[in-house]
Coordinates of C-alpha atoms in Angstrom, one line a residue:
Chain I
M199 CA 68.4 57.9 41.5
E200 CA 69.4 61.7 41.3
F201 CA 72.4 63.3 41.8
N202 CA 74.3 66.9 42.4
I203 CA 76.0 67.9 40.6
R204 CA 77.9 71.2 40.5
L205 CA 79.5 73.2 37.5
A206 CA 82.7 76.1 39.8
A207 CA 81.3 78.6 37.4
N208 CA 77.8 78.0 39.5
R209 CA 79.7 78.3 43.2
K210 CA 78.6 81.3 45.3
S211 CA 81.7 81.9 47.6
R212 CA 82.0 80.8 51.3
A213 CA 81.7 83.9 52.4
V214 CA 81.8 84.3 56.4
L215 CA 80.9 87.4 57.9
P216 CA 82.4 90.9 55.6
S217 CA 84.4 92.1 59.1
D218 CA 84.8 95.3 58.6
K219 CA 89.1 95.7 60.1
T220 CA 91.4 95.5 56.4
M221 CA 93.9 93.5 57.2
H222 CA 96.8 93.5 56.1
Q223 CA 98.1 89.6 54.9
V224 CA 100.4 87.6 53.7
N225 CA 102.6 84.5 51.8
P226 CA 105.0 82.7 53.3
G227 CA 108.0 84.9 51.5
D228 CA 106.6 88.2 51.1
L229 CA 108.3 91.0 52.3
I230 CA 106.4 92.2 55.5
S231 CA 109.2 95.3 56.5
K232 CA 112.4 96.4 55.3
D233 CA 113.0 98.3 58.1
S234 CA 115.8 96.8 60.3
G235 CA 114.1 98.4 63.9
Y236 CA 111.8 95.7 63.9
M237 CA 111.6 93.0 66.1
R238 CA 110.5 89.8 64.2
G239 CA 107.6 87.5 66.4
H240 CA 105.9 84.2 64.7
G241 CA 105.7 83.6 61.9
T242 CA 108.6 86.4 60.5
Y243 CA 112.2 85.4 59.7
F244 CA 114.4 87.6 58.5
D245 CA 116.2 88.0 55.8
V246 CA 120.1 88.1 56.3
D247 CA 122.0 89.7 53.1
E248 CA 118.8 91.9 51.7
G249 CA 117.9 92.7 56.0
K250 CA 113.8 92.3 55.9
I251 CA 111.8 91.0 57.3
L252 CA 109.3 88.6 55.4
A253 CA 106.6 86.3 56.5
S254 CA 107.8 82.2 56.6
V255 CA 103.8 81.7 57.3
A256 CA 100.2 82.1 55.5
G257 CA 98.4 84.6 57.4
C258 CA 97.7 88.4 58.0
V259 CA 100.1 91.2 59.8
E260 CA 100.0 92.3 63.7
R261 CA 102.0 95.2 65.2
V262 CA 101.7 95.3 68.5
N263 CA 104.4 98.0 68.9
K264 CA 107.7 96.8 66.6
L265 CA 107.1 93.8 67.3
I266 CA 105.5 92.3 64.2
C267 CA 104.0 88.9 64.6
V268 CA 101.8 86.6 61.3
R269 CA 99.1 85.0 62.7
P270 CA 98.6 81.7 59.8
L271 CA 95.4 81.5 58.6
K272 CA 95.8 77.2 59.4
T273 CA 97.1 76.4 61.6
R274 CA 98.3 72.8 64.0
Y275 CA 97.5 72.6 67.7
I276 CA 99.4 74.4 70.4
G277 CA 99.2 72.2 73.3
E278 CA 98.1 73.9 76.5
V279 CA 97.8 71.7 79.7
G280 CA 95.1 71.4 81.1
D281 CA 93.5 71.3 77.3
V282 CA 91.2 68.4 76.4
V283 CA 92.9 66.3 73.4
I284 CA 91.4 63.3 71.0
G285 CA 93.9 61.1 69.8
R286 CA 94.6 58.6 67.6
I287 CA 97.3 55.5 69.2
T288 CA 99.9 55.3 66.1
E289 CA 103.4 53.7 67.6
V290 CA 103.3 51.9 70.6
G291 CA 106.7 52.0 71.8
N292 CA 108.5 51.0 75.8
K293 CA 106.6 52.5 78.0
R294 CA 104.7 54.7 75.7
W295 CA 102.4 55.3 73.2
K296 CA 103.1 57.8 70.5
V297 CA 99.6 59.6 69.6
D298 CA 98.7 61.8 66.7
A299 CA 96.9 64.1 68.0
H300 CA 97.3 67.0 65.0
T301 CA 100.4 68.6 66.7
V302 CA 103.4 69.3 64.8
L303 CA 105.8 66.9 66.4
D304 CA 103.6 63.4 68.3
S305 CA 102.5 63.7 70.8
V306 CA 103.4 61.1 73.8
L307 CA 101.8 59.3 77.1
L308 CA 103.9 57.2 79.2
L309 CA 102.8 53.9 80.1
S310 CA 102.9 55.1 83.9
C311 CA 100.3 58.0 83.0
V312 CA 97.4 55.8 82.3
N313 CA 94.5 53.7 84.6
L314 CA 95.2 50.7 84.9
P315 CA 92.6 47.8 85.6
G316 CA 93.0 47.3 89.6
G317 CA 93.3 51.5 90.6
E318 CA 94.7 53.9 90.4
L319 CA 98.0 52.3 92.8
R320 CA 99.2 49.9 91.8
K321 CA 102.4 49.7 91.2
R322 CA 103.6 49.0 87.0
S323 CA 105.0 45.8 86.5
E324 CA 107.1 44.0 83.5
E325 CA 103.7 42.5 82.7
D326 CA 101.8 45.8 82.7
E327 CA 104.9 46.6 80.1
R328 CA 103.8 43.2 77.8
M329 CA 100.2 44.0 77.8
M330 CA 100.6 47.7 76.5
R331 CA 99.3 47.2 73.5
E332 CA 96.7 44.7 74.5
Y333 CA 95.3 47.3 76.1
L334 CA 95.9 50.4 73.6
S335 CA 96.6 49.3 69.8
E336 CA 97.6 51.6 66.4
G337 CA 94.2 53.2 65.1
D338 CA 92.6 53.3 68.9
L339 CA 91.2 57.3 69.7
I340 CA 91.8 58.4 73.5
S341 CA 90.5 60.7 74.5
A342 CA 92.9 62.4 77.6
E343 CA 94.7 65.7 79.0
V344 CA 97.3 67.5 78.3
Q345 CA 100.2 67.3 81.8
T346 CA 103.6 68.6 80.3
V347 CA 103.6 70.7 76.7
Y348 CA 108.2 70.6 76.0
S349 CA 110.6 73.4 74.3
D350 CA 110.2 72.2 71.4
G351 CA 106.2 71.4 71.2
H352 CA 105.6 67.9 71.8
L353 CA 103.1 67.0 74.1
S354 CA 103.1 65.2 77.4
L355 CA 99.4 63.1 77.6
H356 CA 98.0 61.7 80.4
T357 CA 94.3 59.5 81.1
R358 CA 94.5 59.6 84.3
S359 CA 91.1 60.0 85.6
L360 CA 88.4 58.0 84.6
K361 CA 86.0 60.2 82.6
Y362 CA 89.4 59.7 79.7
G363 CA 90.7 56.5 78.3
K364 CA 90.2 55.1 75.3
L365 CA 86.5 56.0 72.9
G366 CA 84.2 53.3 72.0
Q367 CA 81.7 53.5 68.6
G368 CA 81.5 56.7 67.5
I369 CA 82.3 59.1 64.4
L370 CA 85.5 61.5 64.6
V371 CA 85.6 64.2 62.7
K372 CA 88.4 67.0 62.6
V373 CA 88.1 70.5 62.1
S374 CA 90.9 73.6 62.7
P375 CA 91.6 73.9 66.4
S376 CA 90.9 77.0 66.5
L377 CA 87.6 77.3 65.4
V378 CA 86.9 74.9 69.0
K379 CA 85.6 77.7 71.9
R380 CA 87.9 77.4 75.1
C381 CA 85.3 76.4 78.0
K382 CA 85.3 74.2 81.4
N383 CA 84.1 71.5 80.6
H384 CA 84.8 69.7 76.8
F385 CA 82.3 66.4 78.1
H386 CA 78.7 67.8 76.9
N387 CA 75.9 65.4 77.1
L388 CA 73.2 66.9 74.8
P389 CA 70.0 67.1 74.8
C390 CA 69.8 65.4 72.2
G391 CA 71.0 62.7 72.6
V392 CA 74.9 62.3 71.9
T393 CA 78.0 63.0 73.7
V394 CA 80.3 65.4 72.1
I395 CA 83.8 65.5 72.7
L396 CA 85.1 68.8 71.6
G397 CA 88.9 68.4 71.8
N398 CA 90.4 71.9 72.0
N399 CA 93.6 69.8 69.1
G400 CA 90.3 70.2 67.1
Y401 CA 88.7 66.9 66.7
I402 CA 85.9 66.2 67.4
W403 CA 84.5 62.7 69.1
I404 CA 81.1 62.3 68.1
C405 CA 79.1 59.4 70.9
P406 CA 76.2 57.6 71.9
L407 CA 74.5 59.2 75.4
Q408 CA 77.1 57.8 78.4
S409 CA 75.8 59.2 81.7
N410 CA 78.5 60.6 83.8
E411 CA 78.6 57.7 87.1
G412 CA 79.8 54.9 84.5
A413 CA 82.9 56.4 83.5
E414 CA 85.4 53.8 82.8
G415 CA 88.0 55.1 81.5
G416 CA 87.4 52.8 78.5
F417 CA 88.4 50.0 80.3
M418 CA 84.9 48.5 79.4
Q419 CA 83.5 48.5 75.4
R420 CA 80.0 48.5 74.0
L421 CA 80.0 46.7 70.8
D422 CA 76.5 45.7 70.6
P423 CA 75.2 47.6 67.3
I424 CA 73.7 51.0 68.0
S425 CA 70.1 51.7 67.3
E426 CA 69.0 53.5 64.3
Q427 CA 67.2 56.7 66.4
E428 CA 71.5 56.7 68.4
R429 CA 73.3 56.5 65.0
E430 CA 71.1 58.9 64.0
A431 CA 71.7 61.4 65.9
M432 CA 75.0 61.2 66.1
V433 CA 74.8 61.7 62.0
R434 CA 72.8 64.7 62.3
M435 CA 75.2 66.5 64.8
R436 CA 78.9 65.1 62.6
N437 CA 77.3 66.4 59.8
S438 CA 76.2 69.7 61.8
I439 CA 79.3 70.7 62.7
L440 CA 81.0 69.7 59.6
C441 CA 78.5 72.8 58.5
L442 CA 79.8 75.1 61.5
A443 CA 83.6 74.4 61.1
Q444 CA 82.2 74.9 56.9
Y445 CA 81.9 78.5 58.0
K446 CA 83.9 79.8 60.1
M447 CA 82.3 79.7 63.9
M448 CA 83.2 78.4 66.6
L449 CA 82.4 75.2 68.5
Y450 CA 80.8 75.0 71.5
D451 CA 78.1 73.3 73.1
T452 CA 75.6 75.5 72.8
S453 CA 76.5 76.4 69.0
A454 CA 76.2 72.7 68.3
Y455 CA 73.2 72.2 69.8
Y456 CA 71.4 75.4 68.2
A457 CA 72.3 74.3 64.5
Y458 CA 71.7 70.7 64.9
E459 CA 67.8 72.1 66.0
A460 CA 68.1 74.4 62.4
S461 CA 68.8 71.2 61.2
S462 CA 66.0 69.3 61.9
Q463 CA 64.0 71.0 59.0
Y464 CA 66.4 68.4 56.8
Q465 CA 67.0 65.0 55.5
L466 CA 70.4 63.7 56.9
Y467 CA 71.4 63.3 53.3
E468 CA 70.0 66.8 52.0
M469 CA 72.7 68.1 55.0
L470 CA 75.6 68.2 52.9
K471 CA 74.4 69.8 50.3
P472 CA 75.5 73.8 50.4
E473 CA 72.4 75.5 50.6
A474 CA 71.5 73.5 53.2
M475 CA 74.9 74.3 55.2
Q476 CA 74.5 77.9 55.0
N477 CA 70.6 78.4 55.4
I478 CA 71.9 76.2 59.3
V479 CA 74.1 78.1 59.5
N480 CA 72.7 82.0 59.4
M481 CA 69.7 79.6 61.7
T482 CA 72.4 79.1 64.0
R483 CA 74.1 82.4 63.9
Q484 CA 71.3 84.3 64.6
R485 CA 69.5 81.8 67.1
I486 CA 73.7 83.1 69.0
E487 CA 73.2 86.8 68.4
T488 CA 68.9 87.0 69.6
E489 CA 70.6 85.1 73.2
M490 CA 73.0 87.8 73.8
Chain P
M13 CA 97.1 52.6 48.3
A14 CA 95.8 56.0 50.9
E15 CA 95.1 54.1 53.9
V16 CA 94.1 55.8 57.2
L17 CA 94.5 54.3 60.7
L18 CA 91.4 53.3 62.1
S19 CA 89.7 51.4 65.7
Q20 CA 88.1 48.2 65.7
A21 CA 85.5 50.1 67.4
E22 CA 85.1 52.5 64.3
K23 CA 85.2 49.9 62.2
I24 CA 81.6 48.0 64.1
F25 CA 80.0 51.2 64.3
I26 CA 80.6 52.0 59.7
V27 CA 79.5 48.2 59.4
H28 CA 76.6 48.6 61.5
G29 CA 75.6 51.5 59.8
V30 CA 75.8 49.8 57.1
E31 CA 73.5 47.2 57.6
D32 CA 70.8 50.1 59.2
N33 CA 71.6 51.7 55.5
V34 CA 72.5 55.0 57.6
R35 CA 76.0 55.7 57.0
I36 CA 79.1 58.3 59.0
D37 CA 77.8 60.9 56.2
G38 CA 74.1 60.6 56.2
R39 CA 73.7 59.6 53.2
S40 CA 72.2 55.7 52.0
C41 CA 74.1 52.7 50.6
L42 CA 73.1 53.4 47.3
E43 CA 73.5 57.8 46.9
Y44 CA 76.4 59.4 45.7
R45 CA 77.8 63.3 46.9
S46 CA 76.8 65.7 45.2
F47 CA 81.0 67.3 43.5
E48 CA 81.2 69.6 41.3
I49 CA 83.4 69.8 37.8
E50 CA 85.6 72.7 36.3
T51 CA 85.9 72.1 32.6
G52 CA 88.7 74.4 30.6
T53 CA 90.7 74.7 33.4
V54 CA 94.0 73.5 31.7
S55 CA 94.7 76.2 28.4
N56 CA 97.5 75.4 26.8
A57 CA 95.7 71.2 26.2
S58 CA 93.2 70.7 24.1
G59 CA 89.9 69.8 26.8
S60 CA 90.7 69.2 30.1
A61 CA 88.8 69.3 33.9
R62 CA 89.4 68.8 36.4
V63 CA 86.3 67.5 39.4
R64 CA 85.9 67.6 43.0
M65 CA 84.0 65.3 44.9
A66 CA 84.1 65.6 49.1
N67 CA 88.3 64.9 49.7
T68 CA 89.0 63.5 45.7
D69 CA 90.9 66.2 43.5
I70 CA 91.4 65.3 40.0
L71 CA 92.3 67.3 36.8
V72 CA 92.6 65.7 33.9
G73 CA 94.2 66.7 30.1
V74 CA 93.8 65.9 27.4
K75 CA 95.9 67.1 24.4
A76 CA 95.6 65.7 21.1
E77 CA 98.3 65.3 18.5
L78 CA 99.1 63.7 14.9
G79 CA 100.5 60.5 13.8
V80 CA 100.5 57.6 12.1
P81 CA 97.8 55.0 13.0
A82 CA 99.0 51.3 15.0
L83 CA 99.7 48.5 11.6
R84 CA 96.6 45.8 13.2
K85 CA 94.1 49.2 12.5
P86 CA 94.5 51.9 10.1
D87 CA 91.7 53.6 10.6
E88 CA 92.2 53.8 14.2
G89 CA 93.0 56.6 15.9
K90 CA 94.9 55.6 19.2
L91 CA 94.1 57.1 22.8
E92 CA 96.8 57.4 25.1
F93 CA 96.0 57.1 29.5
F94 CA 99.1 58.9 31.7
V95 CA 98.4 58.6 35.7
D96 CA 99.8 60.9 38.1
C97 CA 100.1 60.3 41.4
S98 CA 101.1 64.0 43.2
A99 CA 103.3 63.6 45.9
N100 CA 101.0 65.9 48.0
A101 CA 97.8 63.6 47.7
N102 CA 100.0 61.5 49.7
P103 CA 103.5 61.3 51.2
K104 CA 103.5 57.7 50.1
F105 CA 103.5 58.6 46.0
E106 CA 107.0 60.0 46.2
G107 CA 109.5 58.0 43.8
R108 CA 107.4 55.5 42.4
G109 CA 105.9 54.8 44.9
G110 CA 101.7 56.1 43.5
E111 CA 103.1 53.9 39.9
E112 CA 101.2 50.5 40.9
L113 CA 98.0 52.5 42.0
A114 CA 98.7 55.1 38.8
N115 CA 99.0 52.1 36.3
D116 CA 96.0 50.0 38.0
I117 CA 93.8 53.1 37.2
A118 CA 95.5 53.1 33.3
S119 CA 94.9 50.0 32.6
M120 CA 91.0 49.9 33.5
L121 CA 91.0 53.4 32.2
S122 CA 91.9 52.1 28.6
Q123 CA 90.5 48.8 29.1
A124 CA 87.1 50.4 29.5
Y125 CA 87.2 53.0 26.7
G126 CA 89.3 49.6 24.9
D127 CA 85.2 48.7 23.7
K128 CA 83.8 49.8 20.4
N129 CA 81.0 50.9 21.2
T130 CA 82.7 53.8 23.5
L131 CA 84.8 56.6 21.4
D132 CA 84.8 56.1 17.7
M133 CA 87.4 55.8 16.9
R134 CA 87.6 55.7 13.2
K135 CA 86.3 59.5 14.0
L136 CA 90.0 60.5 15.0
C137 CA 91.8 58.5 11.9
I138 CA 93.0 61.7 9.4
A139 CA 94.3 59.6 6.4
D140 CA 93.8 55.8 6.7
G141 CA 97.3 53.4 7.7
Q142 CA 99.1 56.9 7.1
H143 CA 97.8 59.6 9.7
C144 CA 95.7 59.9 12.3
W145 CA 94.5 61.6 16.4
I146 CA 96.9 60.9 19.2
L147 CA 94.4 61.2 22.2
Y148 CA 97.0 61.4 25.4
I149 CA 95.1 61.5 28.0
D150 CA 96.6 62.8 31.7
V151 CA 95.6 62.1 35.1
L152 CA 96.6 64.4 37.8
L153 CA 95.6 63.1 41.5
L154 CA 96.1 66.2 43.8
E155 CA 93.7 64.5 46.1
V156 CA 93.0 61.1 47.3
G157 CA 89.5 61.6 49.5
G158 CA 87.8 57.8 48.2
N159 CA 86.6 56.1 45.2
L160 CA 89.7 57.5 42.9
Y161 CA 88.2 55.2 40.2
D162 CA 84.8 57.1 40.2
A163 CA 86.3 60.4 40.6
V164 CA 88.6 59.4 38.0
S165 CA 86.5 58.1 35.2
L166 CA 84.1 61.2 35.2
A167 CA 86.6 63.8 34.7
V168 CA 88.6 61.7 32.1
K169 CA 84.5 62.0 30.1
S170 CA 84.5 65.7 30.9
A171 CA 87.3 66.2 30.1
L172 CA 87.2 64.4 26.2
Y173 CA 83.1 66.9 26.2
D174 CA 85.5 69.8 26.6
T175 CA 88.5 68.8 23.5
K176 CA 87.8 70.6 20.8
I177 CA 90.0 68.8 17.3
P178 CA 91.2 71.6 15.2
N179 CA 89.3 71.1 11.6
L180 CA 91.8 69.7 9.3
T181 CA 92.2 70.1 4.5
L182 CA 93.4 67.1 3.0
T183 CA 95.3 67.2 0.4
T184 CA 97.2 64.7 -1.9
N185 CA 100.1 65.3 -3.9
E186 CA 102.0 63.8 -7.0
E187 CA 103.7 61.1 -5.1
G188 CA 100.4 59.6 -3.7
Q189 CA 101.3 61.3 -0.2
V190 CA 98.3 63.4 2.1
E191 CA 99.0 65.8 3.3
I192 CA 97.7 68.0 5.8
D193 CA 96.9 71.5 6.3
L194 CA 96.0 73.3 9.9
S195 CA 93.7 76.1 9.4
D196 CA 94.0 79.0 10.9
D197 CA 91.4 79.6 12.8
P198 CA 91.2 79.1 16.3
F199 CA 87.6 78.2 16.3
D200 CA 88.1 75.9 13.3
Y201 CA 87.9 72.9 15.4
S202 CA 85.7 69.8 15.7
E203 CA 84.2 68.4 18.9
I204 CA 84.3 64.3 20.0
D205 CA 81.0 62.5 20.2
V206 CA 81.3 61.4 24.6
E207 CA 77.3 59.9 23.8
N208 CA 79.1 56.7 24.9
C209 CA 82.1 57.2 27.3
P210 CA 82.5 54.5 29.9
I211 CA 82.4 55.9 33.7
L212 CA 83.8 53.4 36.7
V213 CA 81.0 53.0 38.9
T214 CA 83.0 51.7 42.3
C215 CA 80.6 49.3 45.1
C216 CA 82.2 48.1 48.0
K217 CA 81.4 45.5 49.9
I218 CA 80.7 45.9 53.8
G219 CA 80.1 43.5 55.7
K220 CA 76.2 41.9 54.0
S221 CA 75.5 44.3 51.8
H222 CA 77.2 46.7 49.3
V223 CA 77.8 50.8 48.8
I224 CA 78.4 53.2 46.6
D225 CA 80.9 55.8 46.1
P226 CA 82.7 54.6 48.8
S227 CA 84.6 57.7 51.4
V228 CA 88.0 56.9 52.8
E229 CA 86.5 55.8 56.3
E230 CA 84.6 52.7 54.0
E231 CA 87.4 51.6 51.9
V232 CA 89.5 50.9 55.4
C233 CA 86.0 48.7 55.8
S234 CA 86.3 47.0 53.2
L235 CA 87.7 43.9 51.8
C236 CA 86.5 44.2 48.2
R237 CA 85.8 46.5 45.9
L238 CA 83.6 45.6 42.1
V239 CA 85.1 48.6 39.8
V240 CA 82.8 48.2 37.1
S241 CA 82.4 50.0 33.5
V242 CA 79.0 51.7 32.6
T243 CA 77.5 53.8 29.1
R244 CA 74.6 55.5 28.8
T245 CA 73.1 53.0 27.6
G246 CA 74.0 49.8 29.9
H247 CA 77.1 48.2 28.6
I248 CA 79.1 46.9 30.4
T249 CA 82.3 46.9 28.8
S250 CA 84.8 46.2 31.8
T251 CA 84.7 44.7 35.4
R252 CA 87.7 44.7 38.5
K253 CA 87.9 43.5 41.9
V254 CA 90.3 46.0 43.7
G255 CA 91.6 44.3 47.0
A256 CA 91.5 41.1 48.9
G257 CA 88.9 39.8 49.4
S258 CA 86.7 37.2 48.7
L259 CA 82.8 37.6 46.7
L260 CA 80.4 35.0 45.9
P261 CA 79.3 35.2 42.7
E262 CA 75.4 36.1 44.0
S263 CA 77.3 38.9 45.4
I264 CA 78.8 39.7 42.2
A265 CA 75.7 40.0 40.0
E266 CA 74.0 42.3 42.6
M267 CA 77.1 44.1 42.9
V268 CA 77.3 44.3 38.8
S269 CA 73.1 45.3 38.2
T270 CA 73.6 48.4 40.9
S271 CA 76.5 49.7 39.9
R272 CA 75.2 49.1 35.5
E273 CA 71.8 51.6 36.8
I274 CA 74.1 53.7 39.7
G275 CA 76.4 54.4 36.2
I276 CA 73.1 55.5 33.7
S277 CA 71.8 57.4 35.5
L278 CA 75.2 59.0 36.2
N279 CA 76.6 59.2 32.9
E280 CA 72.6 60.7 31.9
A281 CA 73.0 62.9 35.1
L282 CA 77.1 64.2 33.8
L283 CA 75.9 64.9 30.1
N284 CA 72.9 67.5 31.0
K285 CA 75.4 68.9 33.3
L286 CA 77.5 69.5 30.9
K287 CA 75.4 70.6 28.4
G288 CA 72.6 72.7 30.1
R289 CA 76.3 74.4 29.8
I290 CA 76.2 76.3 26.8

């Protein structure tokens, strides 16, 4: 039996690549400017009594002419129309589901915005309303697209394409939404035998390889045991993505696949060790740089 | 308890994974996650430690105070456990929300340390029936990410290892009362022998097999967990079942023996790490 115990004193700093730009970093409530000539942007507020601009979030200050903004270090997902997201149903309500998609306010998925069995043009009856929990119940995961962004920031989702819908067996990985690179396609069938859905909201879904033609919108679910080979590939992909996220590398199909290949020298359980993580990330970074 | 939502298919995936001996983070069933210990984090406590295991974050402080021994045990010191659940760990802990969990952990700890083979409580006695050391062990749950009992017990043991009890000089006055003098030298202290302090090992029953060091997702998939406190020599000081499910006598025996083996080697590994530090 082997245990991996570390002392905090021996911890190596998880340094991200050094950047040559010096950044003005602030904490919530820190003074940014006393000058009243500036305009306050996102992440700042104006102290009326003292006439100062203060930071409302932790992050780095950005100035564009007279406008001051603070870009936060850590943020929730801010939706944009057309984004692919992964979400979890938290509540079944009147003609709608509430979805947790790592946004500030809960997102909604309307009953009229999902594909129901029997074709797209089917009329939604009262029967369908009663059957809502049969289709999606609390805790279920879905992949969806952002349909509308409301002024208060909450999102309305839709799954009106057969590639979206309820997700079956697989692993959910949560990373920061700013690490997911916006691409043309967020559904990737990787050669290592896994399908990865990189949700723009920082939720990443890893499941066994699925063919594009066979998309059925989640009406059919595979509940039989997944083969050990497929399972190991999925777990390896999960650990590779976590490595990249820990070192703040952008996530897209190539980086995920390169990290997966770089990890092949390690056993699955070894990938959780900090040294292995650093090594995998370095190898991935080098390979991406040489190919650019 | 902090619960996460999982869909039916995800649960099935985890259960099948445990059967195949490949868990979702790549570990096998009897593998422990790596964790990090920091001792001496709280400067105004007699001893302190912080343990971070994946997302679980525990801070333990030990404060030694003078007190009067219990009437039934006049030659022994006392241990007082107190657990506090921070609302930062889970919004449900706000107010009295975490009380049940906190009492559960505190009673489990005092039961585990209640055995006379663990800490030698007589060493904490200063004068029979008059003065003794009371160790107040305060546990703060900063973040909850599965396997709480194990992490708490590891932090408690590390904090006790770090505890420095000042040396005292005793004088008896004319009335037969014992007077205590505390030395001014801050480096004049003694340490506690933690060799035999127990560690809690949680064994989580998932499907037909059991796993060690469960993550939050795995805890949701299991109906029942067995917490066993084990000392370095393999002595089991207490056991407790957590969760609503039931267990067959055979699987209890199997889980206890697994936990015992893990406990023995974990104790050894922790002590080696702590001692190698100096």
